[in-house]
Short mmCIF file of C-alpha atoms and ligand atoms in Angstrom, two decimals:
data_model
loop_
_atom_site.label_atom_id
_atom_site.label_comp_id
_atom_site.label_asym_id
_atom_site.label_seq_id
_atom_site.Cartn_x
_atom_site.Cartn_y
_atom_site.Cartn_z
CA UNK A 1 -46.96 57.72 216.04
CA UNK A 2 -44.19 59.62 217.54
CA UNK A 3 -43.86 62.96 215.14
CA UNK A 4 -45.18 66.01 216.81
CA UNK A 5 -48.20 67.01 215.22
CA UNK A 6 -47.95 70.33 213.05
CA UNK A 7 -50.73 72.18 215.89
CA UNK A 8 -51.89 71.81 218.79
CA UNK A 9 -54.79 74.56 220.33
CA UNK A 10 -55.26 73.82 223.98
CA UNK A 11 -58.34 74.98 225.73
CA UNK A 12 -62.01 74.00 226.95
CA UNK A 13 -62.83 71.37 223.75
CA UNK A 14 -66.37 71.65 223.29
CA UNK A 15 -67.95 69.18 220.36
CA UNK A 16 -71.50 68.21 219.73
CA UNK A 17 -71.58 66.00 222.79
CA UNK A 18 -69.33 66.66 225.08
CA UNK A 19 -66.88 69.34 226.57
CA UNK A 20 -63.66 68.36 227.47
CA UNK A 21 -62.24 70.52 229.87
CA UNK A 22 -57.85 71.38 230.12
CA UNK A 23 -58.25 69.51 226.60
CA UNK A 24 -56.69 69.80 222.97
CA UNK A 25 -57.09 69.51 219.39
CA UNK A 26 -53.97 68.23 217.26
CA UNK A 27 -53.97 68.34 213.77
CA UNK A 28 -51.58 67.00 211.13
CA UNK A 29 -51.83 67.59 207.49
CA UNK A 30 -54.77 70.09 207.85
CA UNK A 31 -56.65 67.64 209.76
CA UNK A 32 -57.73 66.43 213.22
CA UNK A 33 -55.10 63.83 214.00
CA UNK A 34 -55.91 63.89 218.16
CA UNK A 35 -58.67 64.93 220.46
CA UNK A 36 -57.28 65.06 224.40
CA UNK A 37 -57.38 65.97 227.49
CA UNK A 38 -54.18 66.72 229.75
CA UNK A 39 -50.30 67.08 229.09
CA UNK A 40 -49.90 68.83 225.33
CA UNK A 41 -48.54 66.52 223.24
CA UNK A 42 -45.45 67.53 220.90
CA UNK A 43 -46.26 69.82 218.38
CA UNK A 44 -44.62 72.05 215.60
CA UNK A 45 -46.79 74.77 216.71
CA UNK A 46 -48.92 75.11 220.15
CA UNK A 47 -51.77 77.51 220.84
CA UNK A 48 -52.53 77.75 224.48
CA UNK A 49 -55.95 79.01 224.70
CA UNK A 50 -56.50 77.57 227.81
CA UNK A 51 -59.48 78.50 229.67
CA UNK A 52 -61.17 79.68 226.09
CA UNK A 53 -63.48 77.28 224.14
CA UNK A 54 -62.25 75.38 221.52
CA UNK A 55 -65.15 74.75 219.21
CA UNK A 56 -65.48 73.35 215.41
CA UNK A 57 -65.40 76.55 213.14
CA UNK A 58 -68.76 77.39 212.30
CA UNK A 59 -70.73 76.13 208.94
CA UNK A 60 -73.00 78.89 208.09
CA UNK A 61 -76.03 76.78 206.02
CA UNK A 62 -77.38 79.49 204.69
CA UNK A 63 -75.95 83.30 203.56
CA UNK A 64 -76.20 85.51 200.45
CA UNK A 65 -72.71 87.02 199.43
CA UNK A 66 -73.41 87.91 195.86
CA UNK A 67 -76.56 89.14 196.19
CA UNK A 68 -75.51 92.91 195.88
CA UNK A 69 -72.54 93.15 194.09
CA UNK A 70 -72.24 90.00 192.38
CA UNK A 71 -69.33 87.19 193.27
CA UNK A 72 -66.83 90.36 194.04
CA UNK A 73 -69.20 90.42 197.39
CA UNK A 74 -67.35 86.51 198.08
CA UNK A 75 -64.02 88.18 199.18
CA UNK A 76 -65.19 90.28 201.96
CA UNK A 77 -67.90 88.03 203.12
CA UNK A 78 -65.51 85.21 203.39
CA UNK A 79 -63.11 87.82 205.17
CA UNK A 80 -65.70 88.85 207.90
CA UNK A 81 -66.58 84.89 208.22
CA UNK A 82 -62.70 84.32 208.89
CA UNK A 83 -63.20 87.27 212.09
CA UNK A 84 -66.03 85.87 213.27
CA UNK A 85 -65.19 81.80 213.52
CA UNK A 86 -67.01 80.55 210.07
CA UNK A 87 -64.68 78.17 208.28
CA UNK A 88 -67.68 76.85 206.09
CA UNK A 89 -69.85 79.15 203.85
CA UNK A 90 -73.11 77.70 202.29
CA UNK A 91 -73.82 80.31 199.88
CA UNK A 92 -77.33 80.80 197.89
CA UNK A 93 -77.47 80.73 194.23
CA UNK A 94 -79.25 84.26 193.74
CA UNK A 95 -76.30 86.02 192.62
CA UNK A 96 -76.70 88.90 190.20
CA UNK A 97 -76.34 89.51 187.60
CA UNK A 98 -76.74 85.86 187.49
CA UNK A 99 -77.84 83.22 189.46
CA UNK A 100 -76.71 79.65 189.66
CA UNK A 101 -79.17 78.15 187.29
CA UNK A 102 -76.76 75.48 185.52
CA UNK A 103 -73.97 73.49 186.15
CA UNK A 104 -71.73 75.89 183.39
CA UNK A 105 -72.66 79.01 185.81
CA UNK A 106 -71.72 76.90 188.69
CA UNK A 107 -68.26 76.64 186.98
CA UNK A 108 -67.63 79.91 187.10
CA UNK A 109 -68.80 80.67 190.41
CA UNK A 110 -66.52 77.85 191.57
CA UNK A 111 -63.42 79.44 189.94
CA UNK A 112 -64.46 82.72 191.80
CA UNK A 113 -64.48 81.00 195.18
CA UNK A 114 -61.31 79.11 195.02
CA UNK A 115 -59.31 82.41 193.66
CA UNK A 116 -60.78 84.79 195.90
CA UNK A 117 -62.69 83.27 199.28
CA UNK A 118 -60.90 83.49 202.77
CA UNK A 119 -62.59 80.09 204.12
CA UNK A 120 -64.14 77.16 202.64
CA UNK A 121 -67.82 77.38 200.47
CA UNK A 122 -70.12 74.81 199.58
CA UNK A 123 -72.97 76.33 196.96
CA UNK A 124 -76.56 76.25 196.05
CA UNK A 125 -77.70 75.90 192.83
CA UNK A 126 -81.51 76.69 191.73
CA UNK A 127 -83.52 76.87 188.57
CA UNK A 128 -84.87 79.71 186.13
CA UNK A 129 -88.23 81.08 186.45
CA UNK A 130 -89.13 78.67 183.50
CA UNK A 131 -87.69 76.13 181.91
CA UNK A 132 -85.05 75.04 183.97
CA UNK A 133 -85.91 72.24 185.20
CA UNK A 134 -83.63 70.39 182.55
CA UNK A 135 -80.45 71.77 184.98
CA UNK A 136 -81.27 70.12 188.02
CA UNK A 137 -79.26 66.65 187.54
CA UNK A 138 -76.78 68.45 185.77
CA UNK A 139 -76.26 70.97 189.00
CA UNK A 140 -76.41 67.90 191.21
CA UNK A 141 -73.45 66.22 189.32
CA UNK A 142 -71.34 68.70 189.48
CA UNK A 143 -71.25 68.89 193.27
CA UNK A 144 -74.04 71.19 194.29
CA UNK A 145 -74.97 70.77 197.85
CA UNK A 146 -78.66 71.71 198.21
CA UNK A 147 -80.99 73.65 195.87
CA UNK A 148 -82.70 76.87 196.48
CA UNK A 149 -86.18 77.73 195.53
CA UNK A 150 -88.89 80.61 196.60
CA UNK A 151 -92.90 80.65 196.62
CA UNK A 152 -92.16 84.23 196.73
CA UNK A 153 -90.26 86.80 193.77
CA UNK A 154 -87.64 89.09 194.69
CA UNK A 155 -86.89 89.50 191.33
CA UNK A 156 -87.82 87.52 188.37
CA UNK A 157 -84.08 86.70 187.06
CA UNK A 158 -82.27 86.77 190.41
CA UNK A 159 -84.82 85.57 192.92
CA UNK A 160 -88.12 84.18 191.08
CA UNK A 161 -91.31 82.68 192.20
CA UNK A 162 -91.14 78.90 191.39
CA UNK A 163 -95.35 78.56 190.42
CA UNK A 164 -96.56 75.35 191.89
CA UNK A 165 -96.62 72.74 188.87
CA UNK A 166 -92.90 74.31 187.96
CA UNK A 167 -91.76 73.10 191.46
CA UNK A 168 -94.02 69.77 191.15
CA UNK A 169 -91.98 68.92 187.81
CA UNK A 170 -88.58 70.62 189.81
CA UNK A 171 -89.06 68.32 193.21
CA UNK A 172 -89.59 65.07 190.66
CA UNK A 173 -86.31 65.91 189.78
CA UNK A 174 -84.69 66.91 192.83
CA UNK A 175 -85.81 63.63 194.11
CA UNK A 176 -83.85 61.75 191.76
CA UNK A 177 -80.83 63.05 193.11
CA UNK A 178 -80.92 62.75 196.69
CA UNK A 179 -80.22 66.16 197.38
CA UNK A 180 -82.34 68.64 199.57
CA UNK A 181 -84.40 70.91 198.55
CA UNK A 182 -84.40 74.75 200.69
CA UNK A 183 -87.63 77.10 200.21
CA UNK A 184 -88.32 80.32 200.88
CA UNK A 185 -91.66 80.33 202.24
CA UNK A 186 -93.87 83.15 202.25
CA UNK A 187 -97.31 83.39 199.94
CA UNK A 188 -96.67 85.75 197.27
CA UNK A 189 -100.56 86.66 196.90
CA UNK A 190 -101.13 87.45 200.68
CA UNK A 191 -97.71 89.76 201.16
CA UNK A 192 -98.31 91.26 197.82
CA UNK A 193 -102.01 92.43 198.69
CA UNK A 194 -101.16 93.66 202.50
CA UNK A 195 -97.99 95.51 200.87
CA UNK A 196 -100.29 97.12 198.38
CA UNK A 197 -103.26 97.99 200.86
CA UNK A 198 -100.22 99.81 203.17
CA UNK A 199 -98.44 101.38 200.71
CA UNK A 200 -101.91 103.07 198.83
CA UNK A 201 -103.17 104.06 202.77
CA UNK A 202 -99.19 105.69 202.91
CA UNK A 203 -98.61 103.42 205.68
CA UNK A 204 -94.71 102.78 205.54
CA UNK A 205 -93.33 102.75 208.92
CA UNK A 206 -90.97 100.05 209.95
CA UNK A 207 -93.60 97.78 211.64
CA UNK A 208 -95.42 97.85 208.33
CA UNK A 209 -92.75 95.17 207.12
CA UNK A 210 -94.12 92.84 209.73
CA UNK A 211 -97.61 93.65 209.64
CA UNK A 212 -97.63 92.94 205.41
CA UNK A 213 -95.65 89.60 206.19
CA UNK A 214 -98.26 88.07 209.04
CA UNK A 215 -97.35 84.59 210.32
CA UNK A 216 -99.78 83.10 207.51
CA UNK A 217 -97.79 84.09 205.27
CA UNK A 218 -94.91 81.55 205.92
CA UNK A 219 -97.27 79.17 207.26
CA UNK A 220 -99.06 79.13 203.93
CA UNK A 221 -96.29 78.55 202.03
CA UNK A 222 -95.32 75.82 204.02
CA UNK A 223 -98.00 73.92 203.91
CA UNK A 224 -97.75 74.39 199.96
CA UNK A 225 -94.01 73.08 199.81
CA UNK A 226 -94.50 70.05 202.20
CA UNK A 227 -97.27 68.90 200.40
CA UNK A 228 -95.38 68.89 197.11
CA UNK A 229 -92.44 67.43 199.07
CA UNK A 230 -94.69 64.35 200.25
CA UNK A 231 -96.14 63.86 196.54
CA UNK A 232 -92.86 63.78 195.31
CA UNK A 233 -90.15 62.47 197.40
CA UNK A 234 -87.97 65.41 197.59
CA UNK A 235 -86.27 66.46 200.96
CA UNK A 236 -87.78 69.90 201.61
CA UNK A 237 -86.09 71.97 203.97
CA UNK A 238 -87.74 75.47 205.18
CA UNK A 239 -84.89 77.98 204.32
CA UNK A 240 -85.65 79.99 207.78
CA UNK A 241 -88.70 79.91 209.76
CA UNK A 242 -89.24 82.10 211.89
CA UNK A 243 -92.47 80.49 213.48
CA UNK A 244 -92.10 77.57 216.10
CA UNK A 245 -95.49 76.43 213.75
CA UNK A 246 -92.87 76.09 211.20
CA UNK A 247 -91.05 73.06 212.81
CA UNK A 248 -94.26 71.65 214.09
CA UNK A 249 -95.48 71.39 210.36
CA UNK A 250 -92.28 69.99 209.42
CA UNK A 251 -92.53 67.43 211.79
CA UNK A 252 -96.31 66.49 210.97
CA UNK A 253 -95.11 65.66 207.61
CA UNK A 254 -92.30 63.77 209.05
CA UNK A 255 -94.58 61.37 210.76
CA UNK A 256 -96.72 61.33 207.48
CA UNK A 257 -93.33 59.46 205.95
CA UNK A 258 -92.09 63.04 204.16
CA UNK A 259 -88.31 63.90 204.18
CA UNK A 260 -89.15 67.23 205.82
CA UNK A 261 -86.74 69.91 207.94
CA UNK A 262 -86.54 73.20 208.58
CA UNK A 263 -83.62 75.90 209.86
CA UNK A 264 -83.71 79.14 212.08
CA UNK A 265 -81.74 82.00 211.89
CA UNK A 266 -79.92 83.64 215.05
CA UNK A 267 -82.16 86.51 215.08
CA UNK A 268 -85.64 84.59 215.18
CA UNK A 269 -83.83 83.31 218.37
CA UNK A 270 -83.64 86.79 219.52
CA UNK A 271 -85.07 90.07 217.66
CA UNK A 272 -88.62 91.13 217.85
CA UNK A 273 -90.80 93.57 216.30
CA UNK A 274 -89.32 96.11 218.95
CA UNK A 275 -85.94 95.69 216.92
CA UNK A 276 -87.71 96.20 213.77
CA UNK A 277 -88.87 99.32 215.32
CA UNK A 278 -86.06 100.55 216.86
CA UNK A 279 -83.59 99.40 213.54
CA UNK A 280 -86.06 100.49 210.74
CA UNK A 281 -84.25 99.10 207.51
CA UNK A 282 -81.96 97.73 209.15
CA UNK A 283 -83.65 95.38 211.01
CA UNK A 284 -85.84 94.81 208.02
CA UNK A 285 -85.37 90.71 207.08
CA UNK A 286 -87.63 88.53 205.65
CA UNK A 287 -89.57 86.72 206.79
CA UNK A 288 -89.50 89.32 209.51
CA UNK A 289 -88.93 89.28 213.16
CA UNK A 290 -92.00 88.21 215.65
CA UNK A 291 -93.58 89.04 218.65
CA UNK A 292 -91.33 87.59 222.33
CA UNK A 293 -93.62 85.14 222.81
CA UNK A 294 -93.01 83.71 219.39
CA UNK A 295 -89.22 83.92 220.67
CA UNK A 296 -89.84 81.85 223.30
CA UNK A 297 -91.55 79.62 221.28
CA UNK A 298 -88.61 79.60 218.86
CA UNK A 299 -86.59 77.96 222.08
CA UNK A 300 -88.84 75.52 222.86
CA UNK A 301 -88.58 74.59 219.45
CA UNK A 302 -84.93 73.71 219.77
CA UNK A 303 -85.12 72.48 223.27
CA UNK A 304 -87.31 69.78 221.92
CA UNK A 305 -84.71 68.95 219.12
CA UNK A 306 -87.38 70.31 216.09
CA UNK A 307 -84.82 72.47 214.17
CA UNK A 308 -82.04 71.20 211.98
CA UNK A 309 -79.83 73.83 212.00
CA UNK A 310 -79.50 77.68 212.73
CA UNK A 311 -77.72 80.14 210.20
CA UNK A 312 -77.76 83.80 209.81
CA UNK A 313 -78.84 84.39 206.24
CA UNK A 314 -76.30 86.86 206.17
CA UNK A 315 -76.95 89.39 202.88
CA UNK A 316 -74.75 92.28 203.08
CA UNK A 317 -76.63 95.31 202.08
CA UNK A 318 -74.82 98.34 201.91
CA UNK A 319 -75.83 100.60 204.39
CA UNK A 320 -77.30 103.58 201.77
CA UNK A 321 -80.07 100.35 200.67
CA UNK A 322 -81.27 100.64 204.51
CA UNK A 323 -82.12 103.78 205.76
CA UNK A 324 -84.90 104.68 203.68
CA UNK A 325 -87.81 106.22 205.89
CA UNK A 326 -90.56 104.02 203.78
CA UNK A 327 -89.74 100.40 205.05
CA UNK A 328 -90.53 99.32 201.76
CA UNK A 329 -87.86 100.72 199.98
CA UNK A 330 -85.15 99.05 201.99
CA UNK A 331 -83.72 96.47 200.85
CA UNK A 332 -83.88 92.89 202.97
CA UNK A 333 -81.55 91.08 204.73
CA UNK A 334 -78.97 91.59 208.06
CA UNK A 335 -75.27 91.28 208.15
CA UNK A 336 -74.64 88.83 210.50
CA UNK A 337 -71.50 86.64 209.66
CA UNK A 338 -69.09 88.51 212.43
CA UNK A 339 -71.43 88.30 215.01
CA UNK A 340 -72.67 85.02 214.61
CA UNK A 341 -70.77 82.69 216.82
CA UNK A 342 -70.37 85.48 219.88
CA UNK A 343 -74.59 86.02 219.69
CA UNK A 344 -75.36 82.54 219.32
CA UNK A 345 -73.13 81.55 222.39
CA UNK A 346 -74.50 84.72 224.31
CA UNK A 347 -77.40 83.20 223.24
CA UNK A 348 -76.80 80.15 224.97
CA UNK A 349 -75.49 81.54 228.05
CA UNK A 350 -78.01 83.69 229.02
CA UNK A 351 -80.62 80.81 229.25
CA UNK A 352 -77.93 78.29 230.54
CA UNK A 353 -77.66 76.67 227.68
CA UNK A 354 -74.40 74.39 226.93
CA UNK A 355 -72.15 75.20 224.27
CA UNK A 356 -72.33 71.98 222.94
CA UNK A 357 -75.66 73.24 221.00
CA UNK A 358 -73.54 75.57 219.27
CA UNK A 359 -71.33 72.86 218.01
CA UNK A 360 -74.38 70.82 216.98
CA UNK A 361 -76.94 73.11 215.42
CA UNK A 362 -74.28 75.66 214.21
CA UNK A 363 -71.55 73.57 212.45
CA UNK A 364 -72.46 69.32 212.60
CA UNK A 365 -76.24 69.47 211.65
CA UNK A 366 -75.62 72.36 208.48
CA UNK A 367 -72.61 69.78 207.69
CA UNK A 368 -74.68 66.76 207.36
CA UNK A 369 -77.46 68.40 205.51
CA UNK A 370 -75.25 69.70 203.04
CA UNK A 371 -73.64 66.30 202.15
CA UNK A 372 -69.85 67.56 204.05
CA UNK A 373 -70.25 66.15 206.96
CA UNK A 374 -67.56 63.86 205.74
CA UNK A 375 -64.69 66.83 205.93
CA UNK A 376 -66.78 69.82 207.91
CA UNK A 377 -68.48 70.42 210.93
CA UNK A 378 -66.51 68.18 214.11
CA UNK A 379 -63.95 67.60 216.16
CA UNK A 380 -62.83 64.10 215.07
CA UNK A 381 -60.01 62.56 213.93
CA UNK A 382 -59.96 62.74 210.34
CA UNK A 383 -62.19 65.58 209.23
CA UNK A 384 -60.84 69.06 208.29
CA UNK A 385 -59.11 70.85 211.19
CA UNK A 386 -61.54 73.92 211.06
CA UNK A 387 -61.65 75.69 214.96
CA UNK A 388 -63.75 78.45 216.26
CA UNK A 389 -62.15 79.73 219.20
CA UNK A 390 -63.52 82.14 221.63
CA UNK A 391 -62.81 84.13 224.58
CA UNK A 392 -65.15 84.49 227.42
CA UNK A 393 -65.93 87.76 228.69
CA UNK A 394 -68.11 90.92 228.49
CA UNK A 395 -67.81 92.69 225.30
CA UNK A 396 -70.36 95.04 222.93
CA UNK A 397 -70.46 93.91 219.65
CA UNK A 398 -68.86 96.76 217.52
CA UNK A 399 -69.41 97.31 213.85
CA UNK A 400 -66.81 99.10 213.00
CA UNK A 401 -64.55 95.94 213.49
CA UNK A 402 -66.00 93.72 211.14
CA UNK A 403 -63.95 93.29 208.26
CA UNK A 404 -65.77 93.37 205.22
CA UNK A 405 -65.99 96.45 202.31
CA UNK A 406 -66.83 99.77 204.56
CA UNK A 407 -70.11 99.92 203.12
CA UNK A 408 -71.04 97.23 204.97
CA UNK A 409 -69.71 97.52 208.46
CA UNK A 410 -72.96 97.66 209.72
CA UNK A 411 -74.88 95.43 212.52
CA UNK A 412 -78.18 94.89 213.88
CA UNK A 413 -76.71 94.06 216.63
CA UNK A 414 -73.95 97.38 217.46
CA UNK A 415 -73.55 98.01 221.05
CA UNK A 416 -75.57 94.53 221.97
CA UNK A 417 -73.86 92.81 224.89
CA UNK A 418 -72.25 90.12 224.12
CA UNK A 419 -70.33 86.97 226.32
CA UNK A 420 -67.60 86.19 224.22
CA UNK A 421 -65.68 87.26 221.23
CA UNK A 422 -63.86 85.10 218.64
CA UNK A 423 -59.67 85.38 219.11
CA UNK A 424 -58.78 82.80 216.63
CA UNK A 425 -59.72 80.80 213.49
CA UNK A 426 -58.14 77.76 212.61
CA UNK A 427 -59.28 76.47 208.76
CA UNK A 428 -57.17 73.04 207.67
CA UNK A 429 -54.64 73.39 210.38
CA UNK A 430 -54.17 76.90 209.32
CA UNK A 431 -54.44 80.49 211.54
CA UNK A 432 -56.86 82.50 209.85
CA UNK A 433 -57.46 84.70 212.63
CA UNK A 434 -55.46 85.66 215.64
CA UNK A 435 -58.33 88.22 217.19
CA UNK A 436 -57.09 91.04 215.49
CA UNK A 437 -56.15 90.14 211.80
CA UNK A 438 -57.23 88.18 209.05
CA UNK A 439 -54.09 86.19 208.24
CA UNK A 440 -55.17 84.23 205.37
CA UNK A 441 -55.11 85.06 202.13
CA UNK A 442 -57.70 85.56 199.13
CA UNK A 443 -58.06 82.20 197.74
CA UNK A 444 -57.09 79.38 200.45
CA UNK A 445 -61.13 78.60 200.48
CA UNK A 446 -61.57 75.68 198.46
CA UNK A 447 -64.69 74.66 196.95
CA UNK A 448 -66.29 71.77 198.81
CA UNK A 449 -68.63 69.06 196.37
CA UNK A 450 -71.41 67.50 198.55
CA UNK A 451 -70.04 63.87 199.40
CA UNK A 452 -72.83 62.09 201.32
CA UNK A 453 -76.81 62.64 200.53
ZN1 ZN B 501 -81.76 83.83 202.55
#
């Protein structure tokens, strides 16, 4: 083919497997046409971020936009996700003041997305408290590309507690379809109780939070969904452990013949119960962050190839819901979108760790589980010309540049250190990012259907 290609971005080309160094990515039509290394071939356009690494924009497997303000929260989420390399948003289904429940709420959502997001979204879908088990094939047909349940309430409408025969009956289902199931996994009765017993003894300092979620807790509730997963078929997927014992289970029930995964976040890779300390709410996250042992663990874990993916469970809390002096009347959940790709390469880097995880656990392994792996999550010919590019160097991470409503330019991780920064987004062929501005607009995200189970 001799027609120059619409882009090329030259730089260090780092996929799944392999970094190719002086390389390039070409892309024609919105997608990968060319992976290369060497002279840059003709091109409408040419990027020359040469010595920077070229990597597939991020899929984030696992975030909450509308969990605060409802689907208006999609705009600026997908806006910080454009600053910070994430061309893929998995979002979870608890919106309020209503969650994804059936495939006629899904609808709407979708119309939301596609008129208002900055990058692309697959969705979640889960089930009512009761009775809504009916929805499950429906949600699955209409392009779902996982489904989201808890063993522990939030709130009954937004975020319920799926009781153990409702999720036997729900996994039956779930089965049929093919898709994954994601859990939230703590015990309800054993967090309950410890809350209770701290709160009536007026014990509500930060470390509280960690001390009324032990490691039981999750480890409990795993046990719980794996069995049901093995009695019934259904792919059960930990939503975010925060244990290494997590993965271990996950893989005992592998070799037992169960479909059975499990995901980290970035900050059970990093935070401990010193950052819980030192953040108060907001460092408050459930399940909560561990001890640095556990941390270590955590690595070993994904050293030894245990975790499917890591995300960030980004749920963007306004500040005013996190500085409460009773840790218990915070609200939970980090914002984490902006900073995810420079942390998790920092990450990386300061164990000598190759890039090339990043590209696997942070964009191909979310993309497969999710059924996109088809348009999302590589550097091949053929899929989507999504790129995450970033700049090495010493930089603190700075809140007050991420992107999203003021309210919620806030970070666990201000001031942290970090070896890189992201100085341009490429989703579909497209700059979305230049390392100073968002240059999309509202809207260019498309809705992606799961494809592949
Ligand atoms: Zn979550």
């Amino acid at each position: 083919m001799t027609d120059p290609f619409d882009l090329v971005v030259r730089g260090e080309v780092v996929s799944a497997d392999a970094i190719i160094a002086d390389g390039y990515v070409a892309a024609r039509g919105g997608r990968i046409a060319a992976v290369g290394q060497g002279a840059t071939p003709p091109a409408l356009r040419t990027l020359d971020h040469r010595g920077h690494l070229i990597l597939p924009g991020l899929v984030d497997g696992h975030m909450h936009t509308s969990s605060s303000i409802g689907w208006e929260g999609i705009e600026g989420a997908t806006r910080s996700a454009a600053a910070g390399g994430v061309t893929t948003c998995v979002d979870m289904p608890y919106d309020v003041p209503r969650p994804v429940t059936d495939a006629g709420v899904l609808a709407e959502k979708i119309a939301v997305v596609e008129r208002t997001a900055h990058v692309d979204m697959a969705l979640y879908g889960t089930i009512r408290k009761t009775g809504g088990v009916d929805a499950i094939a429906g949600l699955a047909a209409a392009g779902i590309s996982a489904f989201k349940l808890s063993t522990y309430e939030y709130d009954p409408v937004r975020f319920p507690r799926i009781d153990h025969l409702t999720m036997l009956a729900a996994f039956r289902e779930i089965a049929k379809t093919g898709l994954p199931v994601a859990i939230h996994n703590e015990d309800q009765e054993l967090v309950d109780r410890l809350t209770a017993e701290a709160r009536a003894a007026g014990r509500t300092q930060p470390i509280m939070h960690a001390r009324t979620r032990p490691p039981l807790a999750e480890t409990m509730a795993d046990q719980d969904i794996f069995e049901l997963g093995l009695a019934t078929g259904a792919h059960v997927h930990i939503a975010h452990s925060s244990l290494a014992r997590g993965f271990s289970i996950a893989a005992g029930f592998r070799a037992q013949g169960a479909r059975a995964t499990g995901e980290a976040c970035v900050q059970y890779l990093c935070m401990t119960e010193a950052d819980l300390e030192r953040l108060g709410g907001r460092g408050k996250c459930n399940p909560p962050f561990r001890n640095p042992e556990e941390v270590e663990l955590m690595w070993a874990a994904l050293l030894d190839n245990k975790i499917e993916y890591v995300s960030t469970d980004h749920a963007p809390w306004p500040l005013a819901r996190k500085t409460d002096a009773d840790i218990f009347a915070c609200g939970a959940g980090l914002i984490g979108l902006q900073s995810f790709a420079p942390l998790m390469l920092t990450l990386l880097d300061e164990r000598g760790l190759s890039p090339t995880l990043m590209a696997r656990l942070c964009a191909a392994r979310p993309a497969r589980l999710h059924g996109i792996g088809d348009r999302k999550g590589g550097l091949r010919p053929g899929l989507d010309c999504d790129l995450l590019v970033l700049e090495r160097g010493e930089f603190a991470f700075d809140q007050a540049a991420i992107v999203d409503r003021p309210e919620l330019r806030w970070s666990p991780y201000h001031g942290r250190r970090m070896r890189a920064r992201v100085v341009a987004t490429v989703l579909r062929g497209q700059v979305i990012w230049d390392g100073q501005t968002v240059l999309g607009r509202p809207g260019e995200g498309k809705f992606l259907r799961r494809a592949t189970r």
